[in-house]
């Protein structure tokens, strides 16, 4: 191949954008630790859920666990970003290569998507949303943004990993 294929370029740019997203979210959470720490604290503490709900036995009121949970989230956001950035760099190097080489360059995209899915679906929707009843909170409910991140990430992964149409 001599020119740059628009489909390949769009895939590479999308993956790089998700890499930037994960790294910026991690950076923001490190440099402004307290803002989203408060989010994690309130979700785990369940102090803004419906009063006297029968799920309150699940509440975690130990600050060291709040910090540990938040630190795990931050680390996974960074890992998501790094996996996508590494994939984007590999894809950029393979832009003019044969289809098999370019497809091989996308191999980290499902890994980045999986880690991101674990953060924003398992962490925010399953653990936060359902186990800690985050859906009951009007002020500390991150399910809608998490759903948006997950949806876009999964759609991007499907698009990136689809086989290229090779002309006859």
Short mmCIF file of C-alpha atoms in Angstrom, two decimals:
data_model
loop_
_atom_site.label_atom_id
_atom_site.label_comp_id
_atom_site.label_asym_id
_atom_site.label_seq_id
_atom_site.Cartn_x
_atom_site.Cartn_y
_atom_site.Cartn_z
CA UNK A 1 0.00 0.00 0.00
CA UNK A 2 1.27 3.45 -0.78
CA UNK A 3 -1.36 5.87 0.50
CA UNK A 4 -3.04 6.03 3.87
CA UNK A 5 -6.42 4.36 3.94
CA UNK A 6 -9.16 6.51 5.49
CA UNK A 7 -10.71 3.59 7.36
CA UNK A 8 -7.39 2.66 8.93
CA UNK A 9 -6.68 6.25 9.83
CA UNK A 10 -10.12 6.66 11.43
CA UNK A 11 -9.58 3.49 13.48
CA UNK A 12 -6.18 4.70 14.63
CA UNK A 13 -7.50 8.15 15.58
CA UNK A 14 -10.43 6.65 17.52
CA UNK A 15 -8.14 4.35 19.49
CA UNK A 16 -5.76 7.23 20.23
CA UNK A 17 -8.70 9.37 21.38
CA UNK A 18 -9.73 6.67 23.85
CA UNK A 19 -6.13 6.44 24.98
CA UNK A 20 -6.13 10.18 25.66
CA UNK A 21 -9.44 9.85 27.47
CA UNK A 22 -8.19 7.15 29.85
CA UNK A 23 -4.94 9.00 30.55
CA UNK A 24 -6.65 12.35 31.10
CA UNK A 25 -9.20 10.81 33.45
CA UNK A 26 -6.35 9.20 35.41
CA UNK A 27 -4.37 12.48 35.40
CA UNK A 28 -7.40 14.46 36.59
CA UNK A 29 -8.08 11.97 39.37
CA UNK A 30 -4.48 12.18 40.54
CA UNK A 31 -4.11 15.97 40.33
CA UNK A 32 -7.58 16.65 41.79
CA UNK A 33 -7.77 13.54 43.96
CA UNK A 34 -10.39 14.82 46.38
CA UNK A 35 -13.14 15.61 43.86
CA UNK A 36 -13.77 12.08 42.70
CA UNK A 37 -12.61 10.59 45.99
CA UNK A 38 -15.74 12.20 47.44
CA UNK A 39 -17.76 10.42 44.76
CA UNK A 40 -16.25 7.03 45.72
CA UNK A 41 -16.63 7.78 49.43
CA UNK A 42 -20.33 8.62 49.12
CA UNK A 43 -21.08 5.63 46.89
CA UNK A 44 -19.32 3.13 49.16
CA UNK A 45 -20.69 4.77 52.31
CA UNK A 46 -24.20 4.75 50.77
CA UNK A 47 -24.99 7.95 52.66
CA UNK A 48 -27.04 9.47 49.83
CA UNK A 49 -29.19 6.43 49.01
CA UNK A 50 -32.82 6.17 50.06
CA UNK A 51 -33.10 6.54 53.84
CA UNK A 52 -33.51 3.29 55.75
CA UNK A 53 -33.23 1.07 52.67
CA UNK A 54 -32.60 -2.60 53.39
CA UNK A 55 -29.32 -2.63 51.48
CA UNK A 56 -27.48 -0.40 53.97
CA UNK A 57 -25.71 -3.41 55.47
CA UNK A 58 -23.49 -3.27 52.38
CA UNK A 59 -22.15 0.20 53.18
CA UNK A 60 -18.41 0.48 53.70
CA UNK A 61 -17.52 3.10 56.28
CA UNK A 62 -13.75 2.52 56.45
CA UNK A 63 -11.78 5.37 54.80
CA UNK A 64 -8.78 3.18 53.93
CA UNK A 65 -11.07 1.00 51.79
CA UNK A 66 -12.50 4.11 50.10
CA UNK A 67 -8.95 5.16 49.19
CA UNK A 68 -8.01 1.66 48.05
CA UNK A 69 -11.10 1.42 45.84
CA UNK A 70 -10.42 4.84 44.33
CA UNK A 71 -6.75 4.04 43.76
CA UNK A 72 -7.72 0.83 41.94
CA UNK A 73 -10.11 2.82 39.74
CA UNK A 74 -7.39 5.37 38.93
CA UNK A 75 -4.87 2.63 38.11
CA UNK A 76 -7.33 0.86 35.81
CA UNK A 77 -8.19 4.12 34.03
CA UNK A 78 -4.47 4.61 33.41
CA UNK A 79 -4.03 1.04 32.20
CA UNK A 80 -6.98 1.52 29.83
CA UNK A 81 -5.41 4.68 28.45
CA UNK A 82 -1.97 3.12 28.08
CA UNK A 83 -3.31 0.03 26.29
CA UNK A 84 -5.19 2.21 23.82
CA UNK A 85 -2.18 4.49 23.29
CA UNK A 86 0.11 1.51 22.69
CA UNK A 87 -2.44 0.10 20.24
CA UNK A 88 -2.75 3.45 18.45
CA UNK A 89 1.04 3.72 18.12
CA UNK A 90 1.22 0.19 16.70
CA UNK A 91 -1.64 0.92 14.32
CA UNK A 92 -0.01 4.18 13.18
CA UNK A 93 3.18 2.29 12.33
CA UNK A 94 1.12 -0.23 10.32
CA UNK A 95 -1.07 2.25 8.41
CA UNK A 96 0.57 1.44 5.06
CA UNK A 97 1.05 -2.28 5.67
CA UNK A 98 -0.87 -5.29 4.40
CA UNK A 99 -4.26 -6.10 5.99
CA UNK A 100 -2.93 -8.90 8.22
CA UNK A 101 -0.19 -6.68 9.65
CA UNK A 102 -2.60 -3.83 10.33
CA UNK A 103 -5.08 -6.18 11.97
CA UNK A 104 -2.30 -7.57 14.17
CA UNK A 105 -1.48 -4.00 15.18
CA UNK A 106 -4.97 -3.70 16.69
CA UNK A 107 -4.40 -6.62 19.08
CA UNK A 108 -4.32 -4.42 22.21
CA UNK A 109 -7.64 -2.73 21.45
CA UNK A 110 -9.76 -5.56 22.95
CA UNK A 111 -7.49 -5.53 26.02
CA UNK A 112 -7.99 -1.78 26.52
CA UNK A 113 -11.71 -2.22 25.96
CA UNK A 114 -11.82 -5.04 28.51
CA UNK A 115 -10.07 -3.01 31.21
CA UNK A 116 -12.27 0.01 30.45
CA UNK A 117 -15.33 -2.22 30.55
CA UNK A 118 -14.26 -3.52 33.95
CA UNK A 119 -13.91 0.05 35.26
CA UNK A 120 -17.03 1.63 33.82
CA UNK A 121 -19.38 -1.33 33.61
CA UNK A 122 -18.33 -3.66 36.39
CA UNK A 123 -17.05 -0.91 38.70
CA UNK A 124 -19.66 1.76 38.14
CA UNK A 125 -22.72 -0.19 37.00
CA UNK A 126 -22.46 -3.53 38.79
CA UNK A 127 -20.56 -2.64 41.97
CA UNK A 128 -21.45 1.04 42.39
CA UNK A 129 -24.84 1.07 40.71
CA UNK A 130 -26.33 -2.15 41.98
CA UNK A 131 -24.31 -3.44 44.95
CA UNK A 132 -23.98 0.00 46.59
CA UNK A 133 -27.33 1.25 45.19
CA UNK A 134 -25.76 4.27 43.50
CA UNK A 135 -28.89 4.48 41.34
CA UNK A 136 -30.75 5.71 44.45
CA UNK A 137 -28.52 8.78 44.80
CA UNK A 138 -29.49 12.02 43.09
CA UNK A 139 -26.12 13.62 43.77
CA UNK A 140 -23.59 10.74 43.40
CA UNK A 141 -24.86 8.64 40.48
CA UNK A 142 -22.31 8.03 37.74
CA UNK A 143 -24.20 5.35 35.84
CA UNK A 144 -25.20 7.47 32.83
CA UNK A 145 -21.68 8.74 32.06
CA UNK A 146 -20.30 5.23 32.64
CA UNK A 147 -22.83 3.82 30.18
CA UNK A 148 -21.77 6.39 27.58
CA UNK A 149 -18.08 5.51 27.99
CA UNK A 150 -18.78 1.77 27.79
CA UNK A 151 -21.03 2.10 24.74
CA UNK A 152 -18.57 4.22 22.80
CA UNK A 153 -15.64 1.99 23.76
CA UNK A 154 -17.36 -1.23 22.75
CA UNK A 155 -18.59 0.25 19.46
CA UNK A 156 -15.09 1.52 18.72
CA UNK A 157 -13.62 -1.92 19.48
CA UNK A 158 -16.08 -3.62 17.14
CA UNK A 159 -15.31 -1.13 14.36
CA UNK A 160 -11.55 -1.37 14.83
CA UNK A 161 -11.48 -5.16 14.95
CA UNK A 162 -13.74 -5.75 11.94
CA UNK A 163 -11.86 -7.21 9.01
CA UNK A 164 -10.99 -4.85 6.22
CA UNK A 165 -12.74 -5.07 2.91
CA UNK A 166 -10.02 -6.21 0.52
CA UNK A 167 -10.63 -5.31 -3.14
CA UNK A 168 -10.67 -8.23 -5.59
#
